[in-house]
Short mmCIF file of C-alpha atoms and ligand atoms in Angstrom, two decimals:
data_model
loop_
_atom_site.label_atom_id
_atom_site.label_comp_id
_atom_site.label_asym_id
_atom_site.label_seq_id
_atom_site.Cartn_x
_atom_site.Cartn_y
_atom_site.Cartn_z
CA MET A 124 -33.17 -3.18 -6.62
CA ILE A 125 -32.71 -0.47 -4.41
CA ASP A 126 -36.03 1.68 -3.10
CA VAL A 127 -34.29 5.22 -2.62
CA GLU A 128 -36.89 7.16 -0.58
CA PRO A 129 -37.84 11.17 -2.06
CA ILE A 130 -36.20 13.82 0.25
CA ASN A 131 -36.50 17.57 0.65
CA LEU A 132 -33.86 18.97 -0.47
CA ASN A 133 -34.25 22.18 1.12
CA THR A 134 -33.87 20.57 4.08
CA MET A 135 -32.26 17.22 3.73
CA ARG A 136 -28.57 16.74 2.74
CA ARG A 137 -26.74 14.06 2.11
CA ALA A 138 -23.42 12.83 1.00
CA ILE A 139 -21.69 10.31 -0.91
CA VAL A 140 -18.63 8.79 1.51
CA TRP A 141 -16.44 7.20 -1.39
CA PHE A 142 -14.20 4.97 0.33
CA LYS A 143 -11.09 3.66 -1.71
CA ASN A 144 -7.94 2.80 0.17
CA ASP A 145 -8.53 4.25 3.86
CA LEU A 146 -10.80 1.83 4.48
CA ARG A 147 -11.81 2.80 8.29
CA LEU A 148 -13.82 4.68 10.47
CA GLN A 149 -11.11 5.55 12.97
CA ASP A 150 -8.74 8.53 12.09
CA ASN A 151 -10.69 9.72 8.91
CA GLU A 152 -11.24 12.80 8.16
CA THR A 153 -12.93 12.25 4.56
CA LEU A 154 -15.89 11.02 6.56
CA GLN A 155 -15.95 12.74 9.97
CA LYS A 156 -16.27 15.72 7.48
CA ALA A 157 -18.93 14.47 5.90
CA VAL A 158 -20.79 13.14 8.74
CA GLU A 159 -20.53 16.47 10.40
CA TRP A 160 -21.98 18.24 7.27
CA ALA A 161 -24.65 15.95 5.83
CA ASP A 162 -27.30 14.78 7.88
CA GLU A 163 -27.97 10.91 5.61
CA ILE A 164 -24.80 9.78 4.13
CA ILE A 165 -23.73 6.80 1.48
CA PRO A 166 -20.64 4.88 1.90
CA VAL A 167 -19.51 3.64 -1.49
CA PHE A 168 -16.56 1.11 -2.73
CA CYS A 169 -16.36 0.99 -6.52
CA TYR A 170 -14.13 -2.18 -7.83
CA ASN A 171 -12.63 -0.50 -11.01
CA GLU A 172 -13.69 -2.22 -13.41
CA ASN A 173 -9.86 -1.58 -15.07
CA TRP A 174 -8.21 -3.59 -12.56
CA ASP A 175 -8.46 -6.93 -14.11
CA THR A 176 -7.92 -5.60 -18.19
CA GLN A 177 -4.10 -6.31 -19.10
CA THR A 178 -1.44 -3.45 -18.20
CA GLN A 179 0.77 -2.11 -20.76
CA PHE A 180 3.66 -4.30 -19.62
CA GLY A 181 1.21 -7.14 -19.53
CA THR A 182 0.53 -7.32 -15.75
CA LYS A 183 -2.81 -6.44 -14.19
CA LYS A 184 -3.58 -4.16 -11.28
CA ILE A 185 -4.57 -6.52 -8.83
CA GLY A 186 -3.59 -9.97 -8.31
CA LYS A 187 -5.82 -12.95 -6.02
CA HIS A 188 -3.77 -11.63 -2.60
CA ARG A 189 -4.75 -8.02 -2.56
CA LYS A 190 -7.68 -8.62 -4.01
CA GLN A 191 -9.02 -11.13 -1.00
CA PHE A 192 -7.46 -8.69 1.35
CA LEU A 193 -9.08 -5.93 -0.25
CA PHE A 194 -12.56 -7.83 0.27
CA GLN A 195 -11.94 -9.10 3.34
CA SER A 196 -11.52 -5.29 4.56
CA MET A 197 -14.77 -4.40 2.84
CA MET A 198 -16.28 -6.83 4.54
CA GLU A 199 -15.42 -5.58 7.74
CA LEU A 200 -15.71 -1.98 6.98
CA GLU A 201 -19.30 -3.00 6.14
CA GLU A 202 -19.78 -4.57 9.62
CA GLN A 203 -18.93 -1.68 11.13
CA LEU A 204 -20.77 0.71 9.58
CA ALA A 205 -23.96 -1.58 9.85
CA GLU A 206 -23.16 -1.55 13.99
CA ARG A 207 -23.68 2.13 13.78
CA ASN A 208 -27.02 1.54 11.40
CA SER A 209 -25.70 2.27 8.06
CA GLY A 210 -23.89 0.01 5.20
CA LEU A 211 -22.36 0.12 3.15
CA VAL A 212 -23.21 0.09 -1.09
CA PHE A 213 -20.72 -1.84 -3.09
CA CYS A 214 -21.05 -1.79 -7.24
CA LYS A 215 -18.24 -2.32 -10.45
CA GLY A 216 -17.49 -0.62 -13.03
CA ASN A 217 -15.98 2.99 -14.16
CA PRO A 218 -15.56 4.76 -10.60
CA ILE A 219 -16.50 8.32 -12.39
CA HIS A 220 -19.58 7.06 -14.00
CA GLU A 221 -21.01 4.99 -11.01
CA ILE A 222 -20.27 7.70 -8.03
CA LEU A 223 -22.34 10.34 -10.94
CA ARG A 224 -24.88 7.88 -11.38
CA LEU A 225 -25.23 6.89 -7.09
CA ALA A 226 -24.96 10.66 -6.32
CA LYS A 227 -28.18 11.52 -8.38
CA LEU A 228 -29.97 8.31 -7.49
CA TYR A 229 -29.40 9.45 -3.78
CA ASN A 230 -29.62 13.04 -4.06
CA ALA A 231 -26.34 13.54 -2.71
CA GLN A 232 -25.19 17.08 -2.66
CA ARG A 233 -22.19 16.44 -1.74
CA VAL A 234 -18.57 13.78 -2.46
CA TYR A 235 -16.69 13.32 0.08
CA ALA A 236 -13.05 11.37 -0.71
CA LYS A 237 -9.75 11.18 -0.62
CA LYS A 238 -7.13 13.15 -2.60
CA GLU A 239 -4.87 11.70 -4.06
CA VAL A 240 -1.47 12.06 -5.54
CA ALA A 241 -0.25 9.79 -7.99
CA TYR A 242 -1.06 10.53 -11.67
CA GLU A 243 -4.02 7.75 -12.71
CA GLU A 244 -5.45 9.01 -9.52
CA ILE A 245 -5.80 12.53 -10.04
CA THR A 246 -7.05 12.34 -13.54
CA GLU A 247 -9.57 10.50 -12.44
CA LEU A 248 -10.65 12.99 -9.34
CA LYS A 249 -10.01 15.52 -12.06
CA ASN A 250 -12.80 13.84 -14.58
CA LEU A 251 -14.53 13.20 -11.59
CA ASN A 252 -15.19 16.48 -10.42
CA GLU A 253 -16.26 18.14 -13.87
CA GLN A 254 -18.54 16.00 -14.34
CA LEU A 255 -20.34 16.33 -10.87
CA LEU A 256 -20.12 19.94 -11.15
CA LYS A 257 -22.23 19.67 -14.84
CA SER A 258 -25.12 18.22 -12.21
CA GLY A 259 -24.20 20.42 -9.35
CA ILE A 260 -22.53 18.65 -6.46
CA THR A 261 -19.63 19.05 -4.58
CA LEU A 262 -16.82 16.92 -4.38
CA GLU A 263 -14.82 17.26 -0.99
CA LEU A 264 -11.57 15.71 -0.47
CA TYR A 265 -9.04 14.80 2.15
CA SER A 266 -6.03 14.12 3.13
CA THR A 267 -5.84 11.41 5.21
CA SER A 268 -2.99 8.91 4.37
CA THR A 269 0.12 9.73 5.70
CA LEU A 270 2.19 11.12 8.62
CA TYR A 271 2.38 14.26 8.45
CA HIS A 272 -0.68 16.21 6.91
CA ALA A 273 0.06 17.82 3.98
CA THR A 274 -0.51 21.43 5.78
CA ASP A 275 1.46 20.78 8.50
CA LEU A 276 4.85 20.78 6.11
CA PRO A 277 7.39 22.96 6.71
CA PHE A 278 7.70 23.32 2.77
CA SER A 279 5.44 23.57 -0.18
CA ILE A 280 5.17 20.90 -2.13
CA ARG A 281 7.14 22.35 -4.45
CA ASP A 282 9.97 22.30 -2.34
CA ILE A 283 10.30 19.53 -0.91
CA PRO A 284 13.58 18.53 -0.77
CA GLU A 285 14.19 15.35 -3.65
CA MET A 286 16.70 13.32 -0.59
CA PHE A 287 15.14 11.64 2.24
CA THR A 288 17.60 13.00 4.76
CA ASN A 289 16.71 16.51 4.17
CA PHE A 290 12.73 15.77 4.22
CA ARG A 291 13.49 13.75 7.43
CA LYS A 292 15.95 16.25 9.36
CA GLN A 293 13.03 19.41 8.40
CA VAL A 294 9.48 17.49 9.25
CA GLU A 295 10.98 16.48 12.64
CA LYS A 296 12.07 19.75 13.65
CA ASP A 297 9.03 21.48 12.10
CA SER A 298 6.57 19.84 11.90
CA ILE A 299 4.26 17.64 14.59
CA VAL A 300 2.27 14.48 14.31
CA ARG A 301 -1.42 15.85 14.44
CA ASN A 302 -3.90 13.80 17.11
CA GLU A 303 -6.09 10.48 15.84
CA ILE A 304 -9.19 11.56 14.82
CA ASN A 305 -11.77 9.54 16.47
CA THR A 306 -14.70 7.68 15.38
CA PRO A 307 -17.62 10.23 14.60
CA ASP A 308 -20.73 8.64 17.02
CA ASN A 309 -23.85 9.36 15.26
CA PHE A 310 -24.56 8.72 11.54
CA LYS A 311 -27.13 7.91 9.60
CA SER A 312 -27.58 7.05 6.12
CA PRO A 313 -30.87 5.47 4.03
CA GLN A 314 -31.89 1.80 4.17
CA LEU A 315 -29.11 0.55 2.62
CA GLU A 316 -29.60 -3.31 1.22
CA LYS A 317 -26.49 -5.89 2.11
CA VAL A 318 -23.84 -6.88 0.04
CA ASN A 319 -23.74 -10.30 -1.10
CA TRP A 320 -19.62 -10.73 -1.32
CA SER A 321 -19.88 -14.17 -2.36
CA ASP A 322 -21.03 -13.05 -5.75
CA TYR A 323 -17.98 -11.20 -5.91
CA PHE A 324 -14.95 -13.36 -5.00
CA THR A 325 -14.02 -16.40 -3.97
CA PRO A 326 -11.77 -17.20 -1.35
CA ILE A 327 -8.08 -17.98 -2.11
CA LYS A 328 -6.01 -21.06 0.73
CA ASN A 329 -3.12 -20.12 2.45
CA ASP A 330 0.71 -21.39 1.79
CA GLU A 331 1.37 -23.11 4.82
CA ARG A 332 5.05 -21.30 3.97
CA ALA A 333 4.14 -17.99 5.04
CA SER A 334 5.09 -16.68 7.68
CA PHE A 335 2.54 -14.09 8.40
CA HIS A 336 -1.32 -14.76 7.36
CA PHE A 337 -3.01 -11.36 6.44
CA ILE A 338 -6.41 -11.20 6.98
CA GLY A 339 -7.88 -7.79 5.99
CA GLY A 340 -10.33 -4.60 7.72
CA GLU A 341 -9.81 -2.03 10.57
CA ASN A 342 -10.99 -4.43 13.60
CA GLN A 343 -7.37 -6.94 11.98
CA ALA A 344 -4.76 -3.93 11.46
CA ASN A 345 -5.16 -3.22 15.18
CA LYS A 346 -5.26 -6.40 16.56
CA ARG A 347 -1.92 -6.42 14.57
CA LEU A 348 -0.57 -2.84 16.08
CA THR A 349 -1.24 -4.11 19.89
CA GLU A 350 0.16 -7.49 18.65
CA PHE A 351 3.08 -6.49 17.99
CA ILE A 352 3.90 -3.27 20.23
CA GLN A 353 2.38 -4.33 22.83
CA ALA A 354 4.38 -7.91 23.20
CA GLY A 355 7.99 -5.84 22.63
CA HIS A 356 8.85 -7.37 19.25
CA ILE A 357 9.14 -3.58 18.46
CA ASN A 358 12.42 -3.27 20.71
CA HIS A 359 13.73 -6.06 18.58
CA TYR A 360 12.97 -4.29 14.96
CA LYS A 361 15.70 -1.81 14.55
CA GLN A 362 18.04 -5.21 14.66
CA LYS A 363 15.69 -8.02 12.82
CA ARG A 364 13.91 -5.57 10.33
CA ASP A 365 16.30 -7.29 7.23
CA GLN A 366 15.36 -10.30 7.92
CA LEU A 367 13.93 -12.83 5.12
CA TYR A 368 11.56 -14.82 6.84
CA GLY A 369 9.40 -14.94 10.69
CA ALA A 370 6.07 -13.26 11.86
CA ASN A 371 7.83 -10.49 13.86
CA TYR A 372 11.04 -9.07 12.51
CA SER A 373 8.69 -6.70 10.99
CA SER A 374 5.57 -4.84 11.61
CA LYS A 375 3.70 -6.30 8.99
CA PHE A 376 1.20 -3.26 9.24
CA SER A 377 2.03 -3.11 5.32
CA PRO A 378 -0.71 -4.08 3.92
CA TRP A 379 -3.24 -2.62 6.18
CA LEU A 380 -0.91 0.99 5.63
CA ALA A 381 -2.02 0.20 1.98
CA LEU A 382 -5.40 -0.04 1.70
CA GLY A 383 -5.98 2.28 4.97
CA CYS A 384 -7.66 0.59 7.33
CA ILE A 385 -5.46 1.74 10.06
CA SER A 386 -3.91 5.17 9.62
CA PRO A 387 0.31 6.11 10.59
CA ARG A 388 -0.93 8.33 12.98
CA THR A 389 -2.74 5.70 15.27
CA ILE A 390 0.15 3.62 15.05
CA TYR A 391 2.78 6.31 15.73
CA HIS A 392 0.73 7.63 18.44
CA HIS A 393 0.58 3.58 20.02
CA ILE A 394 4.19 3.87 19.74
CA LYS A 395 4.71 6.92 21.33
CA ASN A 396 2.33 5.71 24.16
CA PHE A 397 4.34 2.49 24.64
CA GLU A 398 7.38 4.72 25.08
CA ASN A 399 5.70 6.29 27.64
CA GLN A 400 5.23 3.37 29.48
CA TYR A 401 8.39 1.70 28.53
CA GLY A 402 10.93 3.74 27.13
CA ALA A 403 12.15 4.57 23.78
CA ASN A 404 15.20 3.21 22.01
CA ASP A 405 16.68 3.16 18.49
CA SER A 406 14.59 0.07 17.78
CA THR A 407 10.66 2.60 18.71
CA TYR A 408 12.18 5.27 16.83
CA TRP A 409 13.65 3.11 14.05
CA LEU A 410 9.88 2.18 12.64
CA ILE A 411 9.16 6.08 13.10
CA PHE A 412 11.80 6.89 10.65
CA GLU A 413 10.06 3.91 8.29
CA LEU A 414 6.41 5.29 8.22
CA ILE A 415 8.66 8.60 7.32
CA TRP A 416 10.16 6.96 4.17
CA ARG A 417 6.79 6.43 3.04
CA ASP A 418 5.25 9.76 3.98
CA PHE A 419 8.36 11.01 1.60
CA PHE A 420 7.29 9.31 -0.79
CA ARG A 421 3.85 10.26 -0.73
CA PHE A 422 5.29 13.64 -0.72
CA SER A 423 7.80 13.14 -3.85
CA PHE A 424 4.36 11.95 -6.24
CA LYS A 425 2.31 15.49 -5.20
CA LYS A 426 5.76 17.17 -6.63
CA HIS A 427 6.15 14.86 -9.26
CA PRO A 428 2.71 12.72 -9.70
CA ARG A 429 3.61 11.09 -13.17
CA ASP A 430 7.46 10.80 -13.49
CA PHE A 431 7.76 8.45 -11.16
CA PHE A 432 6.00 6.24 -14.38
CA LEU A 433 8.49 7.11 -17.11
CA GLN A 434 11.21 4.92 -17.52
CA GLN A 435 13.75 7.91 -16.66
CA GLY A 436 11.68 8.47 -13.53
CA ILE A 437 12.09 11.76 -11.90
CA SER A 438 15.77 11.89 -12.71
CA LYS A 439 15.15 12.46 -16.91
CA LYS A 440 18.44 10.17 -17.20
CA THR A 441 18.56 7.89 -20.27
CA ILE A 442 19.11 4.49 -19.05
CA GLU A 443 20.02 2.51 -21.37
CA PHE A 444 17.44 -1.63 -20.61
CA SER A 445 18.36 -4.49 -23.16
CA HIS A 446 15.38 -5.73 -22.20
CA ASN A 447 14.48 -9.20 -22.83
CA LYS A 448 10.43 -10.76 -22.65
CA ASN A 449 12.53 -13.75 -21.37
CA ASN A 450 14.22 -12.75 -19.02
CA PHE A 451 11.22 -10.83 -17.46
CA VAL A 452 9.30 -14.60 -18.11
CA ALA A 453 12.38 -16.46 -16.09
CA TRP A 454 12.19 -13.47 -13.19
CA LYS A 455 8.94 -13.56 -12.52
CA ASN A 456 8.04 -17.51 -12.50
CA SER A 457 11.23 -18.05 -10.27
CA GLU A 458 13.00 -19.74 -13.54
CA THR A 459 16.36 -16.97 -12.69
CA VAL A 460 19.80 -18.91 -12.60
CA GLN A 461 19.58 -17.76 -9.46
CA ASN A 462 18.13 -19.95 -6.33
CA LEU A 463 17.27 -16.85 -3.90
CA ILE A 464 16.00 -14.81 -6.57
CA ASN A 465 13.47 -17.48 -6.84
CA ALA A 466 12.80 -18.33 -3.91
CA PHE A 467 12.10 -14.64 -2.99
CA MET A 468 10.37 -14.20 -6.39
CA ASN A 469 8.20 -18.18 -5.48
CA GLU A 470 7.27 -16.56 -1.65
CA LEU A 471 5.51 -13.57 -3.86
CA LYS A 472 3.51 -15.56 -6.05
CA GLU A 473 2.38 -17.85 -3.19
CA THR A 474 1.92 -15.11 -0.31
CA GLY A 475 1.43 -11.56 -2.06
CA PHE A 476 4.43 -10.62 0.09
CA MET A 477 8.60 -10.68 0.30
CA SER A 478 10.58 -9.15 2.67
CA ASN A 479 11.89 -5.44 2.40
CA ARG A 480 15.50 -6.99 2.38
CA GLY A 481 14.57 -9.69 -0.99
CA ARG A 482 12.76 -7.18 -2.47
CA GLN A 483 15.74 -4.76 -3.02
CA ILE A 484 17.33 -7.49 -3.84
CA VAL A 485 14.87 -8.94 -6.88
CA ALA A 486 14.62 -5.39 -8.02
CA SER A 487 18.56 -5.10 -8.05
CA TYR A 488 19.16 -8.67 -10.11
CA PHE A 489 16.34 -8.04 -12.39
CA ILE A 490 17.68 -4.18 -13.40
CA TYR A 491 21.34 -4.65 -13.37
CA GLU A 492 22.14 -8.07 -13.65
CA LEU A 493 18.58 -9.12 -16.79
CA LYS A 494 18.84 -5.46 -17.87
CA CYS A 495 15.24 -5.44 -18.08
CA ASP A 496 13.22 -2.33 -18.09
CA TRP A 497 12.38 -1.29 -13.96
CA ARG A 498 8.95 -0.63 -14.82
CA TYR A 499 8.32 -3.88 -15.55
CA GLY A 500 8.97 -5.13 -12.65
CA ALA A 501 7.22 -2.71 -10.38
CA SER A 502 4.65 -3.46 -12.45
CA TRP A 503 4.70 -6.78 -11.56
CA PHE A 504 5.22 -5.73 -7.99
CA GLU A 505 1.69 -3.94 -8.48
CA GLU A 506 -0.43 -7.21 -9.38
CA GLN A 507 1.40 -9.35 -6.84
CA LEU A 508 1.67 -7.33 -3.35
CA ILE A 509 -0.86 -7.58 -0.90
CA ASP A 510 0.67 -4.28 0.31
CA TYR A 511 1.08 -2.82 -3.13
CA ASP A 512 0.83 1.36 -2.76
CA PRO A 513 1.82 2.85 -6.24
CA CYS A 514 4.32 5.61 -4.51
CA SER A 515 6.19 2.81 -1.94
CA ASN A 516 6.26 0.61 -4.89
CA TRP A 517 7.17 3.17 -7.76
CA GLY A 518 9.21 5.16 -5.50
CA ASN A 519 11.47 2.43 -3.99
CA TRP A 520 11.65 0.48 -7.94
CA ALA A 521 12.95 4.01 -8.93
CA TYR A 522 15.00 4.62 -6.32
CA ILE A 523 17.11 1.04 -7.52
CA ALA A 524 17.28 2.07 -10.81
CA GLY A 525 18.42 5.34 -10.18
CA VAL A 526 16.27 7.07 -11.52
CA GLY A 527 14.52 7.86 -7.82
CA ASN A 528 15.79 10.48 -4.95
CA ASP A 529 18.87 8.24 -4.58
CA PRO A 530 21.62 10.82 -4.97
CA ARG A 531 23.65 8.06 -5.19
CA GLY A 532 22.47 6.58 -8.25
CA GLY A 533 20.63 3.26 -7.83
CA ARG A 534 21.73 0.28 -5.70
CA ILE A 535 23.40 -2.44 -6.59
CA PHE A 536 23.16 -5.74 -4.59
CA ASN A 537 25.77 -8.72 -4.73
CA ILE A 538 23.84 -11.62 -4.68
CA ASP A 539 26.28 -14.17 -3.73
CA LYS A 540 27.08 -11.79 -0.86
CA GLN A 541 23.39 -11.32 0.15
CA ALA A 542 22.89 -14.98 -0.56
CA GLU A 543 25.68 -15.98 2.54
CA GLN A 544 24.46 -12.68 4.92
CA PHE A 545 20.83 -13.55 5.03
CA ASP A 546 20.16 -16.92 4.32
CA LYS A 547 23.74 -18.67 4.93
CA ASP A 548 21.69 -21.91 6.07
CA PHE A 549 19.77 -22.07 3.01
CA SER A 550 16.44 -21.92 5.38
CA PHE A 551 14.66 -19.76 3.27
CA ARG A 552 16.32 -21.37 0.17
CA ASN A 553 14.85 -24.50 1.15
CA LYS A 554 11.12 -23.39 1.83
CA TRP A 555 10.66 -21.46 -1.22
CA LEU A 556 12.34 -23.92 -3.47
CA SER A 557 10.10 -26.68 -3.81
CA ILE A 558 13.40 -28.47 -5.72
CA LEU A 559 15.16 -28.36 -2.99
CA SER A 560 12.66 -29.16 0.08
CA SER A 561 12.56 -32.18 -1.59
CA GLU A 562 16.36 -32.52 -1.91
CA LYS A 563 16.97 -30.72 1.70
CA SER A 564 18.37 -33.52 3.73
CA SER A 565 20.49 -34.77 1.10
CA ASN A 566 22.30 -31.62 2.05
CA ASN A 567 24.49 -30.87 -0.39
CA ILE A 568 23.85 -27.70 -1.91
CA GLU A 569 27.28 -25.57 -2.40
CA SER A 570 26.23 -23.03 -4.67
CA ASN A 571 23.62 -20.25 -5.12
CA THR A 572 23.13 -21.57 -8.23
CA ILE A 573 21.01 -24.21 -9.51
CA LYS A 574 20.27 -23.54 -13.22
CA THR A 575 22.93 -21.91 -15.77
P1 FAD B 107 8.25 -2.33 8.41
O1 FAD B 107 9.75 -2.79 8.36
O2 FAD B 107 7.55 -3.19 9.68
O3 FAD B 107 8.62 -0.77 8.12
C1 FAD B 107 6.93 -0.16 8.70
C2 FAD B 107 6.41 0.51 7.84
O4 FAD B 107 7.10 1.75 7.23
C3 FAD B 107 5.52 -0.61 6.57
O5 FAD B 107 4.47 -1.26 6.84
C4 FAD B 107 5.76 0.44 5.45
O6 FAD B 107 4.32 1.03 5.66
C5 FAD B 107 6.64 1.33 5.76
N1 FAD B 107 7.49 1.56 5.46
C6 FAD B 107 8.93 0.79 5.83
N2 FAD B 107 9.98 0.52 4.12
C7 FAD B 107 9.67 1.17 3.65
C8 FAD B 107 10.33 1.69 2.46
N3 FAD B 107 11.44 1.87 2.15
N4 FAD B 107 9.30 2.69 1.71
C9 FAD B 107 8.23 2.74 1.92
N5 FAD B 107 7.43 2.38 2.89
C10 FAD B 107 8.39 1.85 3.55
N6 FAD B 107 5.75 -0.79 1.03
C11 FAD B 107 4.15 -0.78 0.23
O7 FAD B 107 3.64 -0.79 1.40
N7 FAD B 107 3.33 -1.02 -0.78
C12 FAD B 107 4.61 -1.18 -1.82
O8 FAD B 107 4.14 -1.73 -2.85
C13 FAD B 107 6.26 -0.94 -1.65
N8 FAD B 107 6.69 -1.61 -2.87
C14 FAD B 107 8.06 -1.78 -2.43
C15 FAD B 107 9.07 -2.12 -3.66
C16 FAD B 107 10.35 -2.21 -3.63
C17 FAD B 107 11.08 -2.86 -4.62
C18 FAD B 107 10.82 -2.66 -2.63
C19 FAD B 107 12.82 -1.90 -2.36
C20 FAD B 107 10.68 -1.76 -1.16
C21 FAD B 107 9.07 -1.91 -1.32
N9 FAD B 107 8.51 -1.20 -0.25
C22 FAD B 107 6.81 -1.21 -0.25
C23 FAD B 107 8.90 -1.10 1.38
C24 FAD B 107 8.85 -1.81 1.94
O9 FAD B 107 9.04 -3.23 1.34
C25 FAD B 107 7.82 -2.65 3.15
O10 FAD B 107 6.62 -1.20 2.84
C26 FAD B 107 7.72 -3.58 3.91
O11 FAD B 107 8.92 -4.26 3.72
C27 FAD B 107 6.36 -3.41 4.47
O12 FAD B 107 6.77 -4.55 5.35
P2 FAD B 107 6.91 -4.46 6.62
O13 FAD B 107 4.93 -3.91 7.47
O14 FAD B 107 6.87 -5.53 7.89
O15 FAD B 107 7.78 -2.79 6.77
#
């Protein structure tokens, strides 16, 4: 039980800083504004009790890989806060009740948190705000997860172009990426007990076949940033980014970005420094180009917070699906007739990660060959992906299904051709299909099909 010191409300300003998917100290406007205003801050993370219950698609909102990454990130955040004489309050439950309870417990007059763009999260903030107001507590919200700040866009949210190219060209021409906000030097908190993390999570073992082992936390994100950029891997990014396997064909920044262990602005300025030192090229630009895709989905969600989760997406097109539960199960469990699909889905289940090319191929197969309702696929990714982010996930799925921002009306990939182009020597499939790895020396695989 925490002993909360009585405070003089006339003189002492206290604020709850509600960390969600912004688990960092550097370039975090929410934290900076709270520290500027308050005499004492109480950093909080609330594990939403609904994350472990079933969604309407029979999946969970978080699987074991992201859970591990999340807890690692929180543990590191707590350590960094402790170095600054603060700490982290961890709680589990309904965030609206928990944040309200903690604000009252600590006599906080304000709650600082990150702004949201997706429907459920916006609704949660709206309900929290109503509850806080009843107790005279103010909710202060800041946009902290995009490269371009929402207020620097050259158009209103209502007028955001529906096509990526139009969005990108205008922001590149008329907006600038702001400087980073430095970690506040001094902040004070009341005495906070150290969290006993082992009460909440048990580490899982990494699959040795994974091309990259992700560890959550801000320091780990910065380590990867230096590793990918300073070592020069970024110089080959554009040519290599479609590969299926390997530690450095792509940046692997996505899990840290998704949980906010690093900001896209930090990555951007790091790339710019590299360009100033060693020169710019197609590849250094292309990584920024991909971060603009990420922004595009976030701002599109701001415009259509609910529609991206509907079957007809933002296009309002009615699509005929003959959704079959058995096909969904076969796809999830790597039991389709296509061994390339099975290999990708196995990699996803065992590691929580899949290349961008892999995600496009399995999504296309799910929608156009298995004729399943794309939202089931998106919700399976939501459970499994270590880098799950509502906008990037549901936005990309809707795009491939032809109900999102794609003016060409969806993306169909020919699986045999993809296998021939990206896994000609079967090395990827051999790695992820145990049935094949045990037979790999026999080298008798001629077809992409293992089950009929
Ligand atoms: P890199 O190629 O190194 O790219 C750098 C960064 O740019 C990424 O970390 C990511 O933040 C951003 N980025 C790259 N490609 C995209 C893209 N197509 N859309 C949005 N942002 C992009 N990405 C997620 O972060 N979370 C998701 O839940 C997610 N779900 C996806 C679902 C499908 C069906 C598809 C096709 C793509 C999805 N992506 C998602 C986008 C992309 O596949 C991953 O961001 C990328 O593979 C992560 O690896 P990386 O960090 O090495 O990427």
